[in-house]
Amino acid sequence: MRADLHRQPVRPTRPRIAGVRNVGILAHVDAGKTTVTERILYATGATHRRGEVHDGTTVTDFDPQERDRGITIFAAAVSCEWEGHRVNLIDTPGHVDFADEVERALRVLDGAVAVFDGVAGVEPQTESVWRRAVRHGVPRVAFVNKLDRPGAGLDAVVESIRVRLGANALAVQLPIGREDGFTGVVDLVLMRALSWPDGGGPVEEHPVPGALREEARERRTRLEEAVAELHPGALEEYCATGTVSAPALTAALRELTISGEAVPVLCGSAYRNRGIEPLLDAVVSYLPSPRDVPAVRGEWDGAEQERGADPAEPFAGLVFKVTTTATGRLTYLRVYSGTLRKGETVLNGTAGRAERVARILRVQADRHTETDRAVAGDIVAVVGPRSARPGVTLCAPGAPLLLEPPAPAEPVISVAVEPRANADSGRLAAALARLAEEDPSLSVRTDRETGQTLLSGMGELHLEVAMEKIRREYGVAVTAGRPTVAYRETVVRGVTGFAYRHVKQDGGAGQFAHVVLDVEPLFPGSSGFEFRWAVTGGRVPAEYARAVEAGCRDALGEGPLGGHPVVGVRVTLTDGATHVRDSSDLAFRTAGHLALREALRACAMVLLEPVAEATITAPADATGAVLADLGARRGQITGTVTRPGTVVVTATVPLSEMSGYATDLRGRTQGRATFTTRPAGLAPVP
């Protein structure tokens, strides 16, 4: 690390692939992710002033809603240069409602910086994003932020990382000073002190202070022993010399980080601009380049293929984000192999459609710089493709490939949306379609029974942000309400021999139809309708069977209890009579309709409500709270499975009781629980 690089503008270069780092910033909300990103941009000379979240001047939180709410909502990509390396950063949201943004970002990243609050340590959403990073095999370094706050402590956070996340956290720094007196860090690898003057300024390097020299030696020894236990090369040197040299320690930490066996832990205070330069050094030293990760795997026509991070290989890239701006549609993609040039035609491997790339842009949040090409390892935005969606593979037409897309999140909460003015119906439909295209975790559907347009997402804040976007960007005034639950009615005890005579005579040809019906329930749990013809002796010709059945189906639209559709019914026509001149299809359809409507009033009926099967995964210590809440919602527990540290509960819950469940569950479990639902049929209302 060179102090003279601090805040010096860096002329863009095109580093080799080994000099590229694609890194995400991950953390719980309010841990300081965006501030860390802003200080990185400032330290590398990518910006010339320090953006502040509370002032709404940050580069990555550029959306008006992000600045109004003071939180990151949308993953933002930025790029900077450090010590001859290009660092592509994605600042991800920390709120649980926007976890799908994190999921899609992790799919295209090679490494991550996990930011921890120096007071709170491991927080609920930290666990969630950490598990996602582990699942994607993304190596991590940890940065303990806010060490200048009262109650902050590096050792406590390191211990919580080990206990709650099960990670082998290795502190490679020692803080100088505590709380308000925090001024710098001791680099345990190079055994030097780094400090930052009050009010900002370049990092200063000093010998380790005398008061900390003994503690620094002890911690360095513990670090060497921990690394030697895991790394054969470090162990060999430690056994031969009794120590591990700085170059060997750095190389061993890099290999252990990339393999996931260890997590280097650094510390600082991003708000006070302390600890950022050594964090950048750690990103370059410990996290992998595109060349250090396994070749990406895909398939085409059932044959598996591999593509390495080589500009000479056929082009292949994965779309992870799509946005619509005032200047057009931007498609963000990670280039995994080959070279993409401006003006080239690529194949949308998912849709089987050719697309032209009109422009290639280097991304700096909401600002862009045009470039003529992108090579393997790059994260860029392109203009031109119209059919590309998040998760789509773009590839060379002569070498087609399909990469595995990020798994879309299942929406957990829905609201009914409608425009305040009927004239805006078309604009609302277009806005909803655009939102669902940009954000796969949003879904839009029309309930066939209630006629409501339902917008579904990951939480209440997620839906609030989506509706505010409709108001601001599309100019549509929209209202939201609770979705209507589609109730049903069914027969529990029927009637036999119910006779109905339909006679209508008002001049000219009349109407006459006489029917006798048996009404009974179908088998338990059925939601269908069955019609039987059991007339003997030809008293009602078989030609009227379709008409009677159609009339009965008409009557099923409104039940006697509350006007809800009737399901699970069997109707048998057992007898009847006709008139030689006045009987007709219309007369028997009308008779079937009115007869069944009256017969249902004579039956014993019950109201049915839709139920869902919910699967809840929660920490073991929150089991009681989860079960109590399900009981209050009239849920029937159908199973529990205990796993290390977690419990999986399955239950059948009325759909009407699931409103607001996502928010309540997160509140009861500190955001550590997740759940999924699927329709489970109908059940009687108590």
XYZ file of C-alpha atoms in Angstrom:
686
model
C 0.000 0.000 0.000
C 1.384 3.443 -0.945
C 0.116 6.436 0.977
C 0.806 8.763 -1.994
C -1.963 7.004 -3.940
C -4.573 8.313 -1.506
C -7.124 10.423 -3.389
C -4.932 10.627 -6.496
C -6.938 10.307 -9.732
C -6.123 7.018 -11.392
C -6.007 6.899 -15.177
C -8.194 3.977 -16.303
C -6.159 1.033 -17.472
C -6.985 -2.374 -18.786
C -5.357 -4.706 -16.242
C -4.818 -8.317 -17.040
C -7.472 -10.729 -15.808
C -5.271 -11.658 -12.843
C -5.489 -8.009 -11.768
C -9.305 -7.897 -11.636
C -11.330 -8.319 -8.441
C -15.117 -8.666 -8.594
C -16.244 -8.030 -5.041
C -19.541 -7.530 -3.243
C -20.089 -5.548 -0.038
C -22.380 -7.591 2.239
C -23.864 -6.835 5.660
C -26.883 -6.288 7.843
C -28.744 -3.014 7.288
C -26.966 -0.037 8.949
C -23.655 -1.884 9.403
C -22.006 0.660 7.099
C -21.794 -1.049 3.687
C -22.511 2.053 1.650
C -20.124 4.197 3.708
C -17.378 1.599 3.197
C -18.048 1.687 -0.558
C -17.955 5.489 -0.615
C -14.631 5.562 1.251
C -13.172 2.998 -1.149
C -14.123 5.204 -4.100
C -12.600 8.207 -2.337
C -9.390 6.408 -1.356
C -8.838 5.165 -4.908
C -9.438 8.560 -6.489
C -12.626 7.446 -8.232
C -14.435 10.303 -6.435
C -13.075 13.552 -5.036
C -15.372 14.005 -2.079
C -16.673 11.673 0.567
C -20.361 10.892 0.065
C -22.506 10.610 3.194
C -25.629 8.504 3.604
C -27.270 11.003 5.980
C -26.702 13.843 3.494
C -27.975 11.872 0.492
C -24.696 12.470 -1.368
C -23.523 8.887 -1.892
C -22.612 7.560 -5.310
C -24.182 4.114 -4.942
C -27.430 5.136 -3.201
C -28.441 7.331 -6.109
C -32.116 6.414 -6.327
C -34.415 9.058 -4.761
C -36.077 6.415 -2.587
C -32.705 5.251 -1.260
C -31.799 8.802 -0.308
C -35.206 9.449 1.254
C -35.127 6.254 3.328
C -31.384 6.262 4.070
C -30.923 2.595 3.109
C -29.630 0.670 0.109
C -32.485 -0.784 -1.936
C -30.919 -1.643 -5.285
C -27.556 -3.331 -5.876
C -25.240 -0.747 -7.454
C -22.055 -1.504 -9.378
C -18.988 0.760 -9.295
C -15.407 0.369 -10.456
C -12.085 1.732 -9.217
C -8.322 1.179 -9.533
C -5.951 0.207 -6.694
C -2.273 -0.666 -7.040
C -2.638 -1.642 -10.697
C -5.765 -3.727 -10.038
C -9.307 -3.026 -11.183
C -11.777 -3.538 -8.359
C -15.384 -3.957 -9.505
C -17.622 -3.429 -6.475
C -21.309 -4.188 -6.000
C -22.886 -2.476 -2.984
C -25.758 -4.788 -2.014
C -28.868 -4.082 0.097
C -28.887 -5.131 3.735
C -32.640 -5.243 4.337
C -34.186 -8.702 4.255
C -36.881 -7.596 1.785
C -34.214 -7.121 -0.903
C -32.378 -10.401 -0.390
C -32.988 -11.365 -4.023
C -30.791 -8.441 -5.124
C -28.018 -9.945 -2.981
C -28.645 -13.423 -4.428
C -28.282 -12.235 -8.017
C -25.162 -10.210 -7.193
C -23.473 -13.140 -5.450
C -24.082 -15.281 -8.520
C -21.650 -13.141 -10.556
C -19.085 -12.203 -7.876
C -15.724 -13.827 -7.143
C -15.305 -12.502 -3.592
C -16.976 -10.446 -0.893
C -16.268 -8.065 1.961
C -18.591 -8.801 4.886
C -19.048 -5.672 7.007
C -19.837 -6.070 10.721
C -20.958 -3.465 13.222
C -18.218 -3.210 15.855
C -20.845 -3.069 18.609
C -23.576 -5.430 17.363
C -21.285 -8.041 15.792
C -23.140 -10.714 13.826
C -26.687 -9.478 13.178
C -29.655 -11.423 11.778
C -29.343 -10.369 8.158
C -25.583 -10.911 8.347
C -26.325 -14.597 8.903
C -28.596 -14.660 5.872
C -26.157 -13.050 3.428
C -23.287 -15.106 4.872
C -25.191 -18.349 4.203
C -25.885 -17.187 0.665
C -22.197 -16.476 0.102
C -21.284 -19.919 1.451
C -23.843 -21.559 -0.832
C -22.358 -19.786 -3.864
C -18.798 -20.592 -2.760
C -17.810 -16.912 -2.587
C -14.618 -16.309 -0.531
C -14.893 -13.564 2.095
C -12.807 -11.145 4.099
C -14.417 -9.470 7.107
C -14.272 -5.785 8.014
C -15.302 -4.831 11.560
C -16.641 -1.301 11.176
C -17.529 1.479 13.630
C -14.720 0.713 16.089
C -14.916 4.353 17.197
C -18.343 3.806 18.796
C -18.855 3.240 22.539
C -18.892 -0.472 23.311
C -17.150 -1.520 20.097
C -14.597 -4.307 20.276
C -12.765 -6.365 17.668
C -12.320 -9.526 19.761
C -16.024 -9.818 20.612
C -16.979 -9.558 16.944
C -14.365 -12.133 15.910
C -15.747 -14.529 18.519
C -19.342 -13.994 17.317
C -18.221 -14.737 13.737
C -16.700 -17.994 14.910
C -19.661 -19.042 17.061
C -22.670 -17.828 15.074
C -21.345 -18.223 11.540
C -19.081 -21.218 12.100
C -16.251 -19.469 10.267
C -12.545 -19.721 11.032
C -12.075 -15.975 11.607
C -8.415 -14.885 11.781
C -7.744 -11.328 12.953
C -4.891 -9.866 10.905
C -5.021 -6.476 12.630
C -4.951 -5.071 16.148
C -6.781 -1.780 16.889
C -4.814 1.166 18.218
C -6.992 2.810 20.860
C -10.591 2.134 21.829
C -13.883 3.846 21.057
C -13.294 7.619 20.651
C -9.570 6.982 21.008
C -9.422 4.646 18.007
C -6.781 6.133 15.687
C -5.341 3.260 13.664
C -4.411 -0.397 13.424
C -1.408 -2.646 13.779
C -0.873 -4.784 10.668
C 0.000 -8.188 12.179
C 1.245 -9.604 8.866
C 3.836 -6.884 8.161
C 4.152 -5.839 11.848
C 3.682 -2.138 11.249
C 1.326 0.523 12.589
C -1.038 2.467 10.347
C -2.784 5.616 11.532
C -5.023 8.313 10.122
C -4.978 11.929 11.309
C -8.131 13.559 12.639
C -10.114 15.299 9.940
C -8.961 12.953 7.192
C -5.775 12.713 5.212
C -3.511 10.005 3.838
C -2.599 6.961 5.868
C 0.620 7.195 7.833
C 2.939 4.245 8.537
C 4.850 3.956 11.853
C 6.616 1.343 13.919
C 4.357 -0.587 16.284
C 3.788 1.561 19.439
C 5.765 0.365 22.449
C 2.618 -0.113 24.550
C 1.235 -2.555 21.989
C 4.462 -4.281 20.950
C 4.127 -7.280 23.267
C 0.418 -7.821 22.506
C 1.126 -7.511 18.775
C 3.851 -10.189 19.029
C 1.503 -12.531 20.886
C -1.279 -12.039 18.348
C 1.137 -12.495 15.450
C 2.292 -15.783 16.976
C -1.302 -16.976 17.397
C -2.009 -16.005 13.781
C 1.031 -17.947 12.559
C -0.005 -21.026 14.561
C -3.593 -20.874 13.284
C -2.417 -20.587 9.663
C 0.209 -23.343 10.092
C -2.490 -25.723 11.335
C -4.364 -25.276 8.060
C -1.661 -24.723 5.435
C 1.108 -27.307 4.751
C 3.554 -24.749 3.342
C 3.184 -22.443 6.332
C 3.481 -25.420 8.679
C 6.743 -26.502 7.060
C 8.269 -23.035 7.443
C 6.969 -22.693 11.006
C 8.500 -26.021 12.036
C 11.827 -25.167 10.404
C 12.262 -21.596 11.670
C 9.722 -21.150 14.485
C 7.963 -18.404 12.558
C 6.216 -17.697 9.234
C 7.574 -14.874 7.073
C 5.258 -12.116 5.878
C 5.263 -13.233 2.190
C 4.577 -16.854 3.173
C 1.844 -15.759 5.599
C 0.197 -13.589 2.932
C 0.310 -16.399 0.360
C -1.088 -18.923 2.849
C -3.894 -16.572 3.913
C -4.791 -16.062 0.249
C -5.049 -19.796 -0.409
C -7.055 -20.390 2.767
C -9.419 -17.526 1.947
C -10.052 -18.711 -1.604
C -10.674 -22.275 -0.398
C -13.063 -21.015 2.299
C -11.014 -22.494 5.143
C -10.334 -19.112 6.765
C -11.680 -15.570 6.846
C -9.170 -12.738 7.445
C -10.638 -10.062 9.733
C -9.714 -6.386 9.450
C -11.080 -3.397 11.320
C -11.624 0.333 11.097
C -14.122 3.169 11.043
C -15.369 3.935 7.552
C -17.163 7.107 8.633
C -13.873 8.532 9.933
C -12.028 7.191 6.889
C -9.872 4.819 8.948
C -8.932 1.339 7.772
C -9.951 1.631 4.110
C -6.519 1.425 2.452
C -5.510 -1.801 4.243
C -8.952 -3.202 3.408
C -8.234 -2.536 -0.270
C -4.862 -4.223 0.145
C -6.639 -7.248 1.642
C -9.093 -7.374 -1.280
C -6.169 -7.454 -3.703
C -4.034 -9.836 -1.607
C -6.589 -12.378 -0.363
C -9.604 -12.433 -2.687
C -9.494 -14.274 -6.019
C -9.249 -12.938 -9.527
C -11.463 -14.456 -12.253
C -8.508 -16.717 -13.086
C -8.466 -18.125 -9.536
C -12.035 -19.437 -9.576
C -13.143 -22.607 -11.363
C -14.164 -22.356 -15.002
C -17.841 -21.630 -15.397
C -19.999 -24.607 -16.369
C -22.955 -24.560 -18.741
C -24.789 -26.823 -21.119
C -26.219 -26.861 -24.616
C -28.325 -29.601 -26.160
C -27.769 -31.737 -23.084
C -23.962 -31.586 -23.311
C -22.041 -29.953 -20.457
C -19.380 -27.406 -21.370
C -16.726 -25.401 -19.521
C -15.576 -21.881 -20.295
C -12.456 -20.475 -18.688
C -11.738 -16.818 -17.942
C -9.874 -16.333 -21.210
C -10.483 -13.478 -23.700
C -9.644 -15.863 -26.552
C -12.477 -18.294 -25.772
C -15.995 -17.878 -27.210
C -17.988 -15.135 -25.506
C -20.354 -16.066 -22.677
C -21.937 -13.766 -20.095
C -24.734 -13.884 -17.532
C -27.288 -11.091 -17.116
C -27.884 -10.318 -13.433
C -29.726 -7.009 -13.520
C -31.924 -4.991 -15.893
C -32.887 -1.352 -15.384
C -34.768 1.209 -17.399
C -33.349 4.729 -17.355
C -34.281 7.974 -19.050
C -31.758 7.170 -21.785
C -32.821 3.582 -22.405
C -32.679 0.034 -21.161
C -29.483 -1.141 -19.456
C -28.588 -4.819 -19.225
C -25.923 -5.615 -16.612
C -23.853 -8.729 -17.194
C -20.775 -10.544 -15.979
C -18.504 -11.649 -18.800
C -17.240 -15.136 -17.957
C -15.301 -15.922 -21.130
C -14.292 -14.403 -24.423
C -14.481 -10.802 -25.613
C -17.584 -8.737 -26.306
C -17.193 -5.861 -28.777
C -19.459 -2.937 -29.451
C -21.756 -3.550 -32.409
C -21.531 -7.340 -32.239
C -24.515 -9.664 -32.435
C -24.914 -12.096 -29.547
C -27.295 -14.960 -28.910
C -29.800 -14.910 -26.083
C -29.265 -18.558 -25.232
C -32.324 -18.708 -23.000
C -34.772 -17.316 -25.569
C -32.900 -18.507 -28.682
C -32.935 -14.998 -30.105
C -30.170 -12.900 -31.692
C -29.513 -9.476 -30.135
C -27.242 -6.617 -31.179
C -25.036 -4.904 -28.598
C -25.118 -1.224 -29.553
C -23.022 0.128 -26.647
C -20.859 -1.216 -23.809
C -20.654 0.847 -20.624
C -18.340 0.858 -17.611
C -20.666 1.418 -14.680
C -20.236 3.916 -11.886
C -23.645 3.562 -10.170
C -25.905 5.906 -12.210
C -23.017 7.230 -14.313
C -21.497 5.387 -17.247
C -18.409 5.563 -19.418
C -18.517 4.051 -22.875
C -15.916 1.461 -23.875
C -15.313 -0.455 -27.068
C -15.079 -3.949 -25.571
C -15.428 -6.082 -22.456
C -13.322 -9.143 -21.728
C -13.589 -12.162 -19.461
C -13.854 -11.068 -15.839
C -15.530 -7.733 -16.569
C -18.830 -6.523 -15.122
C -20.422 -4.063 -17.539
C -23.748 -2.751 -18.771
C -24.809 -3.045 -22.403
C -27.400 -1.215 -24.457
C -29.269 -2.996 -27.222
C -30.616 -6.371 -26.059
C -34.388 -6.126 -25.640
C -35.329 -9.654 -24.612
C -32.636 -10.146 -21.967
C -33.908 -10.689 -18.425
C -32.018 -11.362 -15.180
C -30.665 -14.908 -15.356
C -30.389 -14.962 -19.161
C -27.193 -16.150 -20.866
C -25.754 -14.045 -23.687
C -23.214 -15.921 -25.798
C -21.471 -16.086 -29.144
C -23.917 -17.276 -31.857
C -21.369 -19.803 -33.105
C -20.776 -21.290 -29.643
C -24.134 -21.354 -27.828
C -24.188 -21.973 -24.088
C -26.665 -21.857 -21.204
C -25.325 -20.895 -17.788
C -27.222 -21.747 -14.611
C -29.323 -18.706 -13.660
C -29.782 -17.461 -10.089
C -32.691 -19.196 -8.392
C -35.611 -16.733 -8.272
C -37.037 -15.982 -4.839
C -40.610 -17.019 -4.130
C -42.788 -13.999 -3.182
C -44.151 -14.171 0.356
C -46.627 -11.289 0.540
C -49.230 -9.830 -1.840
C -51.298 -6.666 -2.144
C -54.175 -5.840 -4.443
C -53.336 -2.809 -6.603
C -55.573 -0.623 -8.726
C -55.286 2.818 -10.307
C -57.139 5.692 -8.703
C -58.371 6.739 -12.138
C -59.838 4.154 -14.497
C -58.093 5.886 -17.393
C -54.734 4.802 -15.917
C -55.483 1.065 -16.112
C -53.363 0.555 -19.210
C -50.439 2.578 -17.841
C -50.577 0.647 -14.566
C -50.484 -2.678 -16.403
C -47.436 -1.532 -18.397
C -45.689 -0.271 -15.240
C -46.305 -3.539 -13.391
C -45.003 -5.564 -16.323
C -41.846 -3.426 -16.428
C -41.284 -3.806 -12.685
C -41.626 -7.597 -12.848
C -39.186 -7.662 -15.775
C -36.540 -5.707 -13.847
C -37.042 -7.478 -10.508
C -37.693 -11.251 -10.729
C -38.690 -11.341 -7.048
C -41.800 -9.318 -7.928
C -44.707 -11.084 -9.598
C -47.953 -9.769 -11.008
C -51.087 -11.802 -11.613
C -54.819 -11.351 -11.916
C -56.964 -13.417 -9.593
C -59.476 -15.093 -11.895
C -62.116 -15.278 -9.205
C -61.881 -11.899 -7.515
C -60.685 -9.966 -10.559
C -58.049 -8.207 -8.448
C -54.573 -7.435 -9.765
C -52.145 -8.840 -7.209
C -48.578 -7.602 -6.793
C -46.449 -10.059 -4.815
C -43.002 -9.509 -3.329
C -40.579 -10.287 -0.525
C -42.013 -8.021 2.165
C -44.002 -4.919 2.953
C -41.082 -2.539 2.324
C -40.367 -4.289 -0.985
C -43.941 -3.649 -2.129
C -43.936 -0.079 -0.788
C -40.818 0.672 -2.839
C -42.376 -0.886 -5.946
C -45.575 1.152 -5.626
C -43.654 4.360 -4.972
C -41.660 3.648 -8.122
C -44.918 3.347 -10.064
C -45.987 6.740 -8.737
C -42.678 8.521 -9.338
C -41.352 7.011 -12.548
C -44.547 6.131 -14.372
C -46.813 8.891 -13.038
C -49.646 6.529 -12.081
C -51.558 7.181 -8.870
C -52.101 3.727 -7.384
C -53.856 2.389 -4.306
C -53.117 -0.871 -2.532
C -55.328 -3.035 -0.386
C -55.539 -6.421 1.193
C -56.201 -9.221 -1.294
C -59.687 -10.687 -1.153
C -59.768 -14.302 0.014
C -61.728 -16.527 -2.349
C -64.124 -18.456 -0.102
C -66.191 -21.441 -1.254
C -69.301 -23.238 -0.100
C -69.986 -26.973 -0.102
C -72.655 -29.477 0.873
C -72.168 -31.568 3.997
C -75.652 -33.133 4.024
C -77.735 -33.261 0.858
C -81.372 -33.792 -0.120
C -83.085 -36.423 -2.235
C -86.111 -36.184 -4.479
C -86.124 -32.397 -4.620
C -88.775 -31.537 -7.234
C -89.025 -28.287 -9.143
C -91.515 -27.317 -11.842
C -90.728 -24.460 -14.179
C -93.739 -23.051 -16.015
C -93.802 -19.806 -17.940
C -96.718 -18.731 -20.139
C -96.901 -15.151 -21.344
C -98.307 -15.496 -24.796
C -97.031 -17.525 -27.691
C -94.780 -20.515 -27.059
C -94.354 -21.128 -23.325
C -91.716 -22.855 -21.201
C -92.268 -26.055 -19.273
C -89.774 -28.273 -17.470
C -90.152 -30.505 -14.446
C -87.034 -31.954 -12.749
C -86.369 -34.062 -9.655
C -82.855 -33.829 -8.221
C -80.736 -35.646 -5.658
C -77.979 -33.417 -4.221
C -75.109 -34.910 -2.217
C -71.489 -34.078 -1.342
C -68.650 -35.493 -3.399
C -65.798 -37.240 -1.639
C -64.147 -35.209 1.170
C -61.757 -32.526 -0.004
C -63.098 -32.471 -3.550
C -63.558 -29.102 -5.229
C -65.237 -30.410 -8.362
C -68.779 -30.928 -9.663
C -70.362 -34.112 -10.959
C -73.680 -34.466 -12.839
C -75.445 -37.792 -13.305
C -78.408 -38.801 -15.454
C -80.606 -41.474 -13.824
C -84.014 -40.950 -15.488
C -85.830 -44.162 -16.431
C -88.813 -44.776 -18.641
C -88.049 -41.852 -20.945
C -89.953 -39.360 -18.766
C -87.248 -36.775 -19.635
C -85.566 -37.307 -23.009
C -81.778 -37.652 -22.851
C -81.472 -34.726 -25.268
C -82.203 -32.386 -22.339
C -79.352 -33.745 -20.189
C -76.833 -31.125 -21.336
C -79.326 -28.346 -20.713
C -80.052 -29.480 -17.132
C -76.329 -29.858 -16.402
C -75.609 -26.383 -17.790
C -78.367 -24.931 -15.591
C -76.923 -26.655 -12.530
C -73.484 -25.254 -13.289
C -75.008 -21.787 -13.535
C -76.449 -22.231 -10.046
C -73.054 -23.152 -8.589
C -71.831 -19.589 -9.079
C -73.594 -18.323 -5.942
C -74.158 -20.375 -2.816
C -76.820 -19.711 -0.158
C -74.422 -18.850 2.686
C -72.692 -15.781 1.264
C -72.934 -15.865 -2.497
C -69.633 -17.739 -2.871
C -69.119 -20.432 -5.543
C -70.239 -23.938 -4.573
C -67.805 -26.858 -4.946
C -67.671 -30.564 -4.093
C -71.234 -31.386 -5.173
C -72.830 -34.283 -7.042
C -76.245 -33.710 -8.661
C -78.317 -36.590 -10.014
C -81.404 -36.044 -12.181
C -83.748 -38.887 -11.173
C -87.106 -37.914 -12.667
C -89.098 -35.222 -14.351
C -91.703 -34.438 -16.960
C -92.015 -32.642 -20.268
C -94.665 -30.840 -22.286
C -95.243 -31.843 -25.857
C -95.036 -28.259 -27.093
C -93.491 -26.011 -24.374
C -90.462 -28.072 -23.336
C -87.090 -26.912 -24.730
C -83.387 -26.699 -23.921
C -83.927 -23.202 -22.527
C -86.772 -24.387 -20.299
C -84.754 -27.298 -18.868
C -81.631 -25.141 -18.394
C -83.688 -22.630 -16.453
C -85.307 -25.420 -14.434
C -81.919 -26.968 -13.607
C -80.595 -23.595 -12.457
C -83.552 -22.677 -10.252
C -84.014 -26.229 -8.931
C -80.430 -26.546 -7.723
C -80.474 -23.044 -6.241
C -83.536 -23.962 -4.145
C -82.162 -27.425 -3.322
C -78.930 -25.939 -1.950
C -80.981 -23.833 0.459
C -82.471 -27.052 1.786
C -79.053 -28.726 2.186
C -76.720 -28.416 5.151
C -73.915 -26.193 3.838
C -70.514 -25.174 5.174
C -68.201 -22.306 4.259
C -64.723 -23.264 2.980
C -61.574 -21.144 3.052
C -58.336 -21.602 1.138
C -55.423 -22.898 3.202
C -51.703 -22.887 2.545
C -48.978 -25.262 3.576
C -46.275 -23.132 5.193
C -42.719 -24.340 5.735
C -40.823 -22.223 8.253
C -37.072 -22.481 8.819
C -36.131 -20.741 12.059
C -33.348 -20.723 14.667
C -33.843 -23.401 17.308
C -34.140 -20.781 20.047
C -37.140 -19.223 18.279
C -39.178 -22.442 17.991
C -41.606 -21.486 20.772
C -42.329 -18.078 19.246
C -42.939 -19.605 15.809
C -45.300 -22.299 17.124
C -47.227 -19.829 19.287
C -47.748 -17.481 16.351
C -48.945 -20.318 14.118
C -51.432 -21.367 16.804
C -52.787 -17.827 17.005
C -53.326 -17.938 13.241
C -55.371 -21.170 13.474
C -52.483 -23.112 11.980
C -52.334 -26.896 12.253
C -48.781 -28.160 12.802
C -48.111 -31.097 10.480
C -44.438 -31.735 11.225
C -41.190 -30.501 12.736
C -37.634 -31.431 11.805
C -34.698 -30.418 13.970
C -31.372 -29.644 12.350
C -28.160 -28.294 13.888
C -29.085 -24.833 15.140
C -32.378 -24.680 13.244
C -35.856 -26.166 13.199
C -38.103 -26.679 10.164
C -41.815 -26.452 10.932
C -44.573 -27.357 8.473
C -48.136 -26.263 9.109
C -51.441 -25.795 7.335
C -52.632 -22.211 7.818
C -55.743 -20.408 6.525
C -54.780 -18.014 3.749
C -56.758 -15.221 5.386
C -54.477 -15.469 8.432
C -51.249 -15.172 6.401
C -51.600 -11.442 5.823
C -48.621 -9.711 7.417
C -46.992 -13.012 8.366
C -43.658 -12.149 6.753
C -43.290 -9.042 8.894
C -44.465 -10.762 12.102
C -42.147 -13.740 11.595
C -39.149 -11.507 11.069
C -40.034 -9.521 14.157
C -40.336 -12.622 16.332
C -37.056 -14.118 15.101
C -34.981 -10.942 14.585
C -35.140 -11.504 10.850
C -33.419 -14.903 11.036
C -36.369 -17.053 9.905
C -37.572 -17.704 6.371
C -40.692 -19.369 5.063
C -42.330 -20.610 1.890
C -45.956 -21.377 1.134
C -47.894 -23.370 -1.408
C -51.641 -23.831 -1.902
C -53.031 -26.753 0.092
C -56.694 -26.772 -0.943
C -59.769 -25.807 1.073
C -60.828 -26.374 4.666
C -64.065 -25.644 6.584
C -64.219 -22.317 8.394
C -64.693 -22.945 12.151
